[in-house]
XYZ file of C-alpha atoms in Angstrom:
631
model
C 0.000 0.000 0.000
C 1.218 3.509 -0.824
C -0.217 7.026 -0.449
C 0.360 10.304 -2.281
C -2.026 13.053 -1.258
C -5.559 11.789 -1.829
C -4.404 8.861 -3.971
C -3.918 5.372 -2.563
C -2.352 2.428 -4.371
C -2.683 -1.201 -3.295
C -1.038 -4.334 -4.662
C -1.625 -7.976 -3.833
C -0.673 -11.559 -4.604
C -3.158 -11.623 -7.497
C -0.732 -9.384 -9.414
C -3.149 -6.438 -9.694
C -2.449 -2.829 -8.682
C -5.560 -0.866 -7.718
C -5.726 2.921 -7.439
C -8.279 4.445 -5.050
C -9.564 7.811 -3.909
C -8.267 7.705 -0.337
C -10.990 10.049 0.943
C -14.059 8.333 -0.525
C -12.777 4.792 -1.027
C -13.862 4.930 -4.667
C -11.843 2.665 -6.994
C -10.205 4.705 -9.745
C -8.102 2.371 -11.845
C -6.999 -1.249 -12.238
C -3.438 -1.927 -13.437
C -2.394 -5.411 -14.499
C 0.907 -6.926 -15.564
C 2.358 -8.870 -12.620
C 0.872 -12.384 -12.607
C 3.061 -13.550 -9.709
C 2.119 -10.841 -7.214
C 3.112 -7.228 -6.577
C 6.122 -6.140 -4.518
C 7.399 -3.489 -4.006
C 4.765 -0.801 -4.674
C 5.570 2.922 -4.714
C 3.868 6.200 -5.647
C 5.885 9.226 -6.711
C 5.692 12.235 -4.389
C 3.212 14.013 -6.678
C 1.202 10.845 -7.235
C 1.470 11.058 -11.009
C 3.417 7.782 -11.320
C 3.032 4.385 -9.711
C 5.784 1.747 -9.811
C 5.362 -1.938 -9.004
C 7.705 -4.894 -9.027
C 6.803 -8.530 -9.518
C 8.064 -12.060 -9.239
C 9.310 -11.888 -12.832
C 11.966 -9.330 -11.882
C 10.313 -6.581 -13.955
C 9.385 -3.191 -12.511
C 6.476 -1.525 -14.312
C 5.690 2.199 -14.174
C 2.231 3.575 -14.993
C 0.665 7.025 -15.247
C -1.805 7.086 -12.377
C -4.167 9.526 -14.134
C -4.606 7.441 -17.284
C -3.390 3.971 -16.373
C -1.007 4.047 -19.318
C 2.036 1.790 -18.987
C 5.000 4.121 -19.287
C 8.004 1.839 -18.728
C 8.933 -1.788 -18.204
C 12.255 -1.867 -16.384
C 13.985 -5.212 -16.924
C 17.318 -6.798 -16.070
C 16.757 -7.417 -12.346
C 17.414 -10.706 -10.638
C 14.136 -11.566 -8.969
C 12.958 -10.711 -6.492
C 13.109 -6.919 -6.568
C 13.163 -6.003 -2.879
C 12.960 -2.237 -2.910
C 12.252 0.870 -4.958
C 12.398 4.593 -4.245
C 11.301 7.614 -6.300
C 13.723 10.543 -6.570
C 13.292 13.841 -8.403
C 13.489 12.442 -11.922
C 14.650 8.907 -11.279
C 13.474 5.616 -9.829
C 15.976 3.562 -7.848
C 15.569 -0.223 -7.518
C 17.444 -2.908 -5.579
C 17.318 -6.633 -6.248
C 18.471 -10.072 -5.103
C 21.745 -9.770 -7.008
C 22.856 -6.834 -4.846
C 22.537 -4.369 -7.709
C 21.087 -0.888 -7.308
C 19.837 0.558 -10.578
C 19.001 4.180 -11.299
C 16.341 4.630 -13.992
C 15.557 7.825 -15.890
C 11.784 8.357 -15.578
C 11.653 10.306 -18.809
C 13.222 7.737 -21.102
C 12.967 4.564 -19.038
C 16.679 3.959 -19.605
C 19.062 2.854 -16.885
C 21.328 5.788 -15.975
C 23.600 4.246 -13.371
C 24.419 0.995 -11.625
C 25.505 1.340 -8.009
C 27.644 -1.669 -7.134
C 29.762 -2.595 -4.118
C 26.889 -4.324 -2.312
C 27.303 -7.802 -0.857
C 24.192 -9.942 -1.097
C 20.679 -8.671 -1.739
C 19.796 -4.993 -1.420
C 16.790 -4.894 0.901
C 16.202 -1.160 1.263
C 16.713 2.078 -0.678
C 15.434 5.428 0.580
C 15.896 9.068 -0.513
C 16.536 11.875 1.944
C 13.709 14.431 2.323
C 15.439 16.913 0.005
C 16.286 14.180 -2.504
C 20.025 14.892 -2.476
C 21.039 11.675 -0.765
C 20.210 8.019 -1.303
C 20.727 5.432 1.446
C 20.993 1.724 0.658
C 21.123 -1.257 3.025
C 22.212 -4.755 2.074
C 22.302 -8.360 3.219
C 25.845 -8.049 4.583
C 24.746 -5.283 6.990
C 26.404 -2.333 5.240
C 24.686 1.028 4.744
C 25.899 3.316 1.953
C 25.141 6.973 1.261
C 25.141 8.233 -2.334
C 25.101 11.704 -3.901
C 22.082 11.715 -6.244
C 23.533 14.520 -8.378
C 26.569 12.488 -9.421
C 25.625 9.007 -8.116
C 28.977 8.716 -6.381
C 29.359 6.981 -3.047
C 29.891 9.412 -0.200
C 30.093 7.117 2.830
C 30.103 3.458 3.776
C 28.513 2.920 7.186
C 29.518 -0.269 8.990
C 28.767 -1.793 12.356
C 25.621 -3.842 11.787
C 26.039 -7.567 12.432
C 22.803 -8.517 10.674
C 21.186 -7.734 7.338
C 19.766 -4.211 7.042
C 16.063 -4.315 6.185
C 15.051 -0.877 7.427
C 16.250 2.681 6.790
C 14.618 6.030 7.528
C 15.694 9.673 7.341
C 14.483 12.159 9.940
C 11.952 14.645 8.505
C 14.583 17.414 8.439
C 17.238 15.096 7.014
C 19.552 15.540 9.988
C 19.667 11.844 10.947
C 19.514 8.441 9.327
C 18.247 5.412 11.289
C 18.960 1.809 10.307
C 17.758 -1.504 11.744
C 19.109 -5.015 11.233
C 18.190 -8.665 11.670
C 20.393 -8.885 14.777
C 18.008 -6.456 16.499
C 20.203 -3.330 16.519
C 18.957 0.145 15.591
C 21.752 2.615 14.779
C 21.848 6.347 14.123
C 24.062 8.193 11.616
C 24.529 11.744 10.442
C 24.354 12.551 6.701
C 28.083 13.323 6.886
C 28.714 9.653 7.697
C 29.369 10.163 11.399
C 28.218 7.292 13.594
C 25.867 8.387 16.364
C 25.888 4.987 18.090
C 23.404 2.225 18.816
C 19.997 3.720 19.498
C 18.427 0.557 20.934
C 18.741 -3.221 20.731
C 15.791 -5.547 20.214
C 15.783 -9.224 21.104
C 15.126 -10.189 17.497
C 15.071 -8.848 13.919
C 14.044 -5.240 13.286
C 12.010 -4.848 10.100
C 11.066 -1.163 10.265
C 12.236 2.103 11.782
C 10.340 5.391 11.475
C 10.660 8.943 12.806
C 7.664 10.816 14.142
C 6.566 13.800 11.995
C 8.340 16.181 14.358
C 11.484 14.070 14.392
C 11.696 13.819 18.183
C 10.673 10.140 18.457
C 12.127 7.116 16.690
C 9.950 4.000 16.485
C 11.281 0.505 15.799
C 9.394 -2.790 15.517
C 10.671 -6.353 15.721
C 9.786 -9.920 14.811
C 8.469 -10.671 18.317
C 5.775 -8.014 18.049
C 7.468 -5.394 20.250
C 7.429 -1.717 19.215
C 9.723 0.780 20.937
C 9.262 4.540 20.914
C 12.326 6.440 22.096
C 12.794 10.182 22.376
C 16.041 11.299 20.797
C 16.690 14.128 23.234
C 16.285 12.580 26.663
C 16.258 8.868 25.809
C 12.872 8.244 27.454
C 11.405 5.046 26.084
C 7.891 3.658 25.747
C 7.455 -0.004 24.842
C 4.266 -1.106 23.088
C 3.318 -4.741 23.675
C 0.276 -6.643 22.524
C 1.150 -7.932 19.080
C 1.973 -11.645 18.926
C 4.041 -11.666 15.744
C 6.239 -9.494 13.514
C 5.270 -5.828 13.426
C 5.503 -4.338 9.968
C 4.540 -1.908 8.583
C 3.624 0.917 10.951
C 3.072 4.660 10.538
C 2.582 7.832 12.586
C -0.427 10.043 11.970
C 0.479 13.384 10.319
C 0.148 15.244 13.640
C 2.231 12.638 15.492
C -0.521 12.009 18.031
C -1.240 8.443 16.967
C 0.731 5.420 15.801
C -0.847 2.632 13.760
C 0.937 -0.746 13.808
C 0.130 -3.845 11.773
C 1.305 -7.359 12.440
C 1.379 -10.901 11.154
C -0.941 -11.759 14.055
C -3.784 -10.366 11.940
C -4.398 -7.157 13.909
C -3.894 -3.439 13.470
C -3.423 -1.514 16.705
C -3.786 2.227 17.274
C -1.596 3.690 20.032
C -1.054 6.919 21.906
C 2.712 7.308 21.311
C 3.141 9.451 24.431
C 1.493 7.176 26.992
C 1.971 3.878 25.164
C -1.713 3.040 25.654
C -3.457 0.954 22.993
C -6.536 2.903 21.946
C -8.090 0.370 19.612
C -7.525 -3.047 18.068
C -8.734 -3.541 14.499
C -9.296 -7.128 13.447
C -10.400 -8.992 10.371
C -7.051 -9.087 8.569
C -5.270 -12.363 7.967
C -7.172 -14.572 10.434
C -7.477 -17.236 7.761
C -9.390 -20.371 8.684
C -8.140 -23.031 6.307
C -10.110 -26.115 7.322
C -13.369 -27.235 8.946
C -14.192 -30.826 9.860
C -17.145 -32.525 11.591
C -16.822 -35.448 13.974
C -18.293 -38.783 12.869
C -21.637 -38.167 14.597
C -21.805 -34.464 13.713
C -21.785 -33.327 17.344
C -18.417 -31.555 17.104
C -16.808 -29.188 14.626
C -13.048 -28.594 14.424
C -11.572 -25.471 12.812
C -7.968 -24.509 12.151
C -6.144 -21.627 10.519
C -3.032 -19.504 10.342
C -2.993 -18.650 14.054
C -1.725 -22.174 14.749
C -4.653 -23.189 16.976
C -7.339 -25.846 16.486
C -10.698 -24.944 18.017
C -13.481 -27.361 18.869
C -17.104 -26.166 18.605
C -20.561 -27.531 19.385
C -22.552 -26.902 16.176
C -25.943 -27.133 17.896
C -25.284 -24.145 20.135
C -22.328 -22.467 18.427
C -20.421 -22.757 21.706
C -16.654 -23.151 21.637
C -15.671 -26.100 23.800
C -11.867 -26.080 23.861
C -8.685 -25.233 22.013
C -5.687 -27.346 21.045
C -2.255 -25.789 20.636
C 1.088 -27.308 19.722
C 3.875 -27.644 22.249
C 6.714 -26.114 20.235
C 4.999 -25.496 16.919
C 1.738 -24.412 15.289
C -1.198 -26.677 14.447
C -2.248 -26.125 10.852
C -5.048 -28.649 10.179
C -7.310 -31.156 11.910
C -9.161 -34.378 11.052
C -11.596 -36.461 13.121
C -11.335 -40.228 13.263
C -14.573 -41.936 12.125
C -14.103 -44.350 15.043
C -13.918 -42.950 18.560
C -13.295 -39.402 19.817
C -9.831 -39.081 18.243
C -8.670 -35.841 16.646
C -5.487 -35.722 14.544
C -3.795 -32.356 14.111
C -0.895 -31.628 11.756
C 1.760 -29.136 12.823
C 4.031 -26.858 10.832
C 7.091 -28.951 11.693
C 5.721 -32.118 10.072
C 4.389 -33.803 13.216
C 0.913 -35.266 13.678
C -0.601 -35.002 17.161
C -3.456 -37.159 18.501
C -5.959 -35.789 21.014
C -9.047 -37.052 22.802
C -11.688 -34.722 21.400
C -14.106 -35.411 24.265
C -11.746 -34.564 27.120
C -9.135 -32.424 25.372
C -6.336 -34.687 26.613
C -3.195 -34.990 24.522
C -2.465 -38.600 23.600
C 0.762 -38.759 21.603
C 2.643 -37.635 18.494
C 3.217 -39.457 15.230
C 6.447 -38.626 13.405
C 5.324 -38.417 9.782
C 8.952 -38.215 8.597
C 8.417 -34.952 6.715
C 8.949 -31.253 7.323
C 5.346 -30.385 6.426
C 2.118 -32.409 6.305
C 0.120 -31.094 3.355
C -2.981 -33.231 3.892
C -4.152 -36.016 6.164
C -7.157 -38.348 6.332
C -8.413 -41.245 8.486
C -9.628 -44.540 7.065
C -13.315 -45.348 7.780
C -12.302 -47.786 10.524
C -9.997 -45.199 12.092
C -7.053 -47.609 12.213
C -5.103 -45.972 9.361
C -3.975 -42.382 8.917
C -2.738 -41.149 5.539
C -0.371 -38.164 5.319
C 0.863 -36.208 2.296
C 4.573 -35.476 2.651
C 7.233 -33.137 1.281
C 8.672 -35.848 -0.979
C 5.342 -36.001 -2.925
C 4.375 -39.359 -1.429
C 1.396 -40.396 0.666
C 2.292 -42.574 3.648
C -0.126 -44.846 5.501
C 0.319 -45.310 9.252
C -1.270 -47.636 11.799
C -2.735 -45.150 14.258
C -2.548 -47.344 17.390
C 1.195 -47.986 17.037
C 2.470 -45.332 14.621
C 3.969 -48.064 12.414
C 4.366 -47.329 8.688
C 1.816 -49.447 6.796
C 2.300 -48.331 3.199
C 3.694 -45.743 0.820
C 1.881 -44.419 -2.267
C 4.377 -43.026 -4.773
C 4.303 -42.003 -8.473
C 2.983 -38.505 -7.766
C 4.729 -35.818 -9.795
C 4.000 -32.945 -7.480
C 2.698 -32.113 -4.029
C -0.413 -33.971 -2.848
C -2.974 -31.466 -1.590
C -5.879 -33.716 -0.631
C -6.546 -37.312 0.409
C -9.858 -39.218 0.677
C -10.639 -42.814 1.665
C -13.531 -44.618 0.026
C -16.375 -45.447 2.467
C -15.498 -49.156 2.417
C -11.832 -48.400 3.142
C -10.569 -50.342 0.119
C -9.488 -47.351 -1.942
C -7.828 -43.994 -1.394
C -7.882 -41.025 -3.787
C -5.237 -38.296 -3.972
C -5.341 -34.846 -5.587
C -2.001 -33.536 -6.799
C -0.228 -30.457 -8.143
C 0.429 -32.332 -11.397
C -3.313 -31.884 -12.265
C -4.104 -35.591 -11.754
C -6.354 -37.508 -9.392
C -5.092 -41.004 -8.587
C -7.055 -43.867 -7.078
C -5.251 -46.659 -5.215
C -6.406 -50.127 -4.107
C -5.174 -50.431 -0.522
C -5.137 -54.235 -0.057
C -2.701 -54.568 -2.976
C -1.119 -51.087 -2.916
C -1.787 -50.886 -6.645
C -2.796 -47.734 -8.498
C -6.061 -48.573 -10.276
C -7.039 -45.269 -11.927
C -5.649 -41.931 -13.043
C -8.327 -39.277 -13.589
C -7.353 -36.646 -16.156
C -9.534 -33.586 -16.553
C -8.070 -30.724 -14.559
C -5.681 -28.250 -16.167
C -4.121 -27.062 -12.897
C -3.485 -28.147 -9.304
C -6.087 -30.341 -7.610
C -6.842 -29.035 -4.128
C -9.711 -31.240 -2.976
C -11.012 -34.794 -3.434
C -14.048 -36.307 -1.699
C -16.076 -39.529 -2.030
C -19.850 -39.705 -1.943
C -21.196 -41.681 1.061
C -21.936 -44.747 -1.077
C -18.512 -44.604 -2.756
C -20.042 -44.481 -6.227
C -18.879 -40.954 -7.000
C -15.754 -38.901 -6.429
C -15.531 -35.113 -6.719
C -12.293 -33.240 -7.406
C -11.797 -29.478 -7.341
C -8.850 -27.265 -8.115
C -6.966 -24.252 -9.323
C -8.669 -24.289 -12.730
C -11.990 -23.253 -11.147
C -13.715 -26.546 -11.909
C -15.304 -29.251 -9.805
C -15.362 -32.578 -11.640
C -17.722 -35.340 -10.568
C -16.556 -38.844 -11.507
C -18.579 -42.043 -11.440
C -16.575 -45.064 -10.251
C -18.558 -48.151 -11.350
C -17.090 -51.400 -9.972
C -15.121 -53.267 -12.593
C -15.346 -50.446 -15.121
C -13.294 -47.392 -16.013
C -14.171 -44.139 -14.194
C -16.484 -41.802 -16.082
C -16.742 -37.997 -15.878
C -20.420 -37.132 -15.326
C -20.459 -33.441 -14.320
C -18.219 -30.401 -14.776
C -19.117 -27.490 -12.492
C -17.387 -24.253 -13.505
C -16.641 -21.272 -11.246
C -14.955 -17.882 -11.359
C -11.529 -18.172 -9.750
C -9.889 -21.079 -7.995
C -11.787 -23.775 -6.110
C -10.277 -24.847 -2.802
C -12.786 -27.328 -1.436
C -15.635 -29.655 -2.418
C -17.647 -32.093 -0.294
C -20.658 -34.408 -0.519
C -23.513 -34.276 1.974
C -24.315 -37.125 4.373
C -27.071 -38.540 2.154
C -25.039 -38.111 -1.035
C -27.707 -35.966 -2.667
C -25.918 -32.637 -2.134
C -22.499 -31.361 -3.190
C -20.922 -28.123 -1.904
C -17.992 -26.112 -3.279
C -16.036 -23.081 -2.052
C -13.358 -20.912 -3.640
C -11.969 -17.530 -4.592
C -15.285 -15.856 -5.462
C -16.321 -15.884 -1.745
C -19.514 -17.887 -2.504
C -20.520 -21.326 -1.280
C -22.495 -23.243 -3.879
C -24.675 -26.267 -3.189
C -25.558 -28.579 -6.088
C -27.831 -31.525 -6.687
C -25.213 -34.268 -6.795
C -27.138 -36.504 -9.205
C -28.046 -33.954 -11.847
C -25.422 -31.270 -11.249
C -28.083 -28.538 -10.934
C -27.371 -25.553 -8.686
C -29.552 -25.605 -5.549
C -28.198 -22.678 -3.510
C -25.701 -19.853 -3.839
C -24.706 -18.856 -0.298
C -23.174 -15.412 0.236
C -21.823 -14.394 3.611
C -18.053 -14.583 3.432
C -16.234 -11.467 2.255
C -12.997 -13.213 1.284
C -12.085 -16.526 -0.339
C -13.585 -19.735 1.044
C -10.930 -22.313 1.919
C -12.984 -25.189 3.240
C -16.505 -26.657 3.186
C -17.775 -29.713 5.082
C -21.203 -31.313 5.642
C -22.223 -32.820 8.953
C -22.204 -36.630 8.618
C -25.199 -36.976 10.960
C -28.009 -38.947 9.249
C -30.612 -36.707 7.633
C -28.602 -33.536 8.368
C -28.050 -30.817 5.774
C -25.841 -28.770 8.098
C -22.914 -27.303 6.159
C -19.863 -25.478 7.524
C -17.696 -23.093 5.512
C -14.579 -21.131 6.448
C -12.103 -18.820 4.799
C -9.845 -15.799 4.729
C -12.292 -13.546 6.585
C -11.631 -15.482 9.788
C -15.167 -16.736 10.423
C -16.965 -20.067 10.169
C -20.531 -19.978 8.868
C -23.046 -22.760 9.520
C -25.708 -23.156 6.801
C -28.843 -25.288 6.722
C -31.396 -25.579 3.934
C -29.792 -22.760 1.989
C -29.961 -20.297 4.924
C -27.363 -19.091 7.407
C -27.811 -20.631 10.838
C -24.885 -19.137 12.764
C -21.532 -17.377 12.390
C -18.683 -18.572 14.621
C -15.727 -16.404 15.574
C -12.729 -17.695 17.523
C -9.793 -15.595 18.712
C -7.093 -15.904 21.383
C -8.968 -13.259 23.402
C -12.334 -15.031 23.267
C -15.049 -16.333 20.987
C -18.514 -15.417 19.766
C -21.422 -16.994 17.910
C -23.991 -14.889 16.075
C -27.398 -15.911 14.731
C -29.031 -14.110 11.767
C -31.986 -13.028 13.931
C -29.741 -10.920 16.184
C -29.051 -13.353 19.018
C -25.437 -13.748 20.055
C -23.310 -15.372 22.721
C -19.705 -14.744 23.652
C -16.955 -15.432 26.128
C -13.749 -13.519 26.739
C -13.036 -10.368 24.783
C -13.465 -10.790 21.013
C -13.865 -7.004 20.987
C -13.541 -5.195 17.678
C -13.587 -8.377 15.610
C -17.087 -9.169 16.925
C -18.427 -5.922 15.517
C -16.302 -6.293 12.401
C -18.297 -9.443 11.684
C -21.675 -7.802 12.234
C -20.618 -4.609 10.433
C -21.004 -2.120 13.303
C -17.422 -1.725 14.482
C -17.813 1.638 16.215
C -19.979 0.225 19.018
C -19.065 -1.655 22.162
C -20.405 -5.110 23.001
C -23.998 -4.902 24.228
C -24.279 -1.169 23.567
C -26.919 -1.592 20.855
C -28.977 -4.309 22.506
C -31.548 -1.886 23.895
C -32.026 -0.088 20.569
C -32.053 -2.868 17.971
C -35.132 -5.112 18.117
C -34.199 -8.762 18.371
C -30.514 -8.177 19.150
C -29.813 -9.853 22.465
C -27.260 -11.975 24.227
C -28.359 -15.526 25.021
C -26.983 -18.256 27.328
C -23.933 -20.133 26.112
C -25.739 -23.474 25.987
C -28.848 -22.179 24.210
C -29.350 -23.744 20.761
C -29.363 -21.563 17.678
């Protein structure tokens, strides 16, 4: 994100740059050209030009008023880490350690600034534009004269890579931060002013307040320090649970906004260090939902590394599971008994008693990352997808290796056992779905039909059909007649990628979820669309039906950080789980909560400026209900 006056530019992993009116929020222009994502993104001081780098190593420059592509600046070694607008030039730094100076009039490269060791992570112009500071992987900071592009000073002393540089508003100081946690100060003449502060871990941003009296620095542990340059008084801001970057002072210096990988934005009083508000709804991705065998429990997991267990009937959160030294990234229920398997980000699989919450033991899956896991119908086997593109079968009671399914030519993203336990299907990055006969270990079918990665495979309850969904935006329904070759019977097309597909308990319904934020429910036999369910505001990662007989309860989850329960084409409840607490909301205005879900609660209901309970007396039907009350 970048600002210039009333113009705002945003770039994302979809490779699109969007220009907005920062005052009204009105979209102004859409700029395309970076299929592999946008980074870095910069606006010129006047806002007339926007520059964006991409995974292809090309930096593109557009006119913001017209959207016309002005220049394509090539020759970088990807990735391009940094860019900075000067008076009539754009400066870029890349993975090869090369700093290039580009003439904005002609698009030609004017100068190459060498002498760097390793990648150049940061370039920044002084406020008057006469100096350029660069920081590299080896920890060296260099100052350059932008009139002649000659090196003036080489500033040494950092023991880690320099990711952050900032000039004071009057240009009298330069601050630099490194991955060893040190923040140093320098004068423009090259004089070292010493170590300003030392963090316990990597510093990814430093910034001066608008008046220049306070220097802020943020680290990978979520700590932000504000230190006055005159008297050395320091205020430490704590509350974030992960790396803080980026952050910015308000123009009057009376407020500091910090963002973090923990999915929150926090607003602070920089003088007192008090947190004034926590803004949620960013990055709390929920990547999987799974029902227990009888439908009485729902497990959810996401990028906060915690698995939460819910009671679907009431929307009440029962308990949480967290890893011991790592983060839990997915969860699967055993069809037999109250066993929950959770995969962690270090490749381990942990078994828990879902009824009591007790930890049972760990299975070493012999991989650095488990990409998918599934239980056999009897619950005695667990299949894991591993980093070496294989699927391994393990006896759950003993942890003994029972089989190894090879021949995949890419990462396996999804695994499904047939209801009788005789077959297992795998969806792979090589666009293929493979079906294996477990008693013999023999591959019996290869299903070709997708043109991109396959993210989801699921059997119908009678085992007659298999659905696969993937990156090509299609859900393919295959018939698997015994003794005959599989047959493609339905192709369901969507806008954007599909991440998940699942059959209902009776086999008559099929649900899909993907990039377009919608959950679609189809008639499984005829392929006709039954319901289009809108409620998520970001991509849907996972859908799952309750396996309870006769139930049409459907759960969906995604990038907006909520789980929605649907029944009969209507929303039944919205579930929100956070480290600070949880909440469940019904469409008729009833809600229940525990802890302090705070701003995220009202983010979900769209009324974020009110406190919990404040509107109950004024909105008919809005009321808090007991935790065990059914929705």
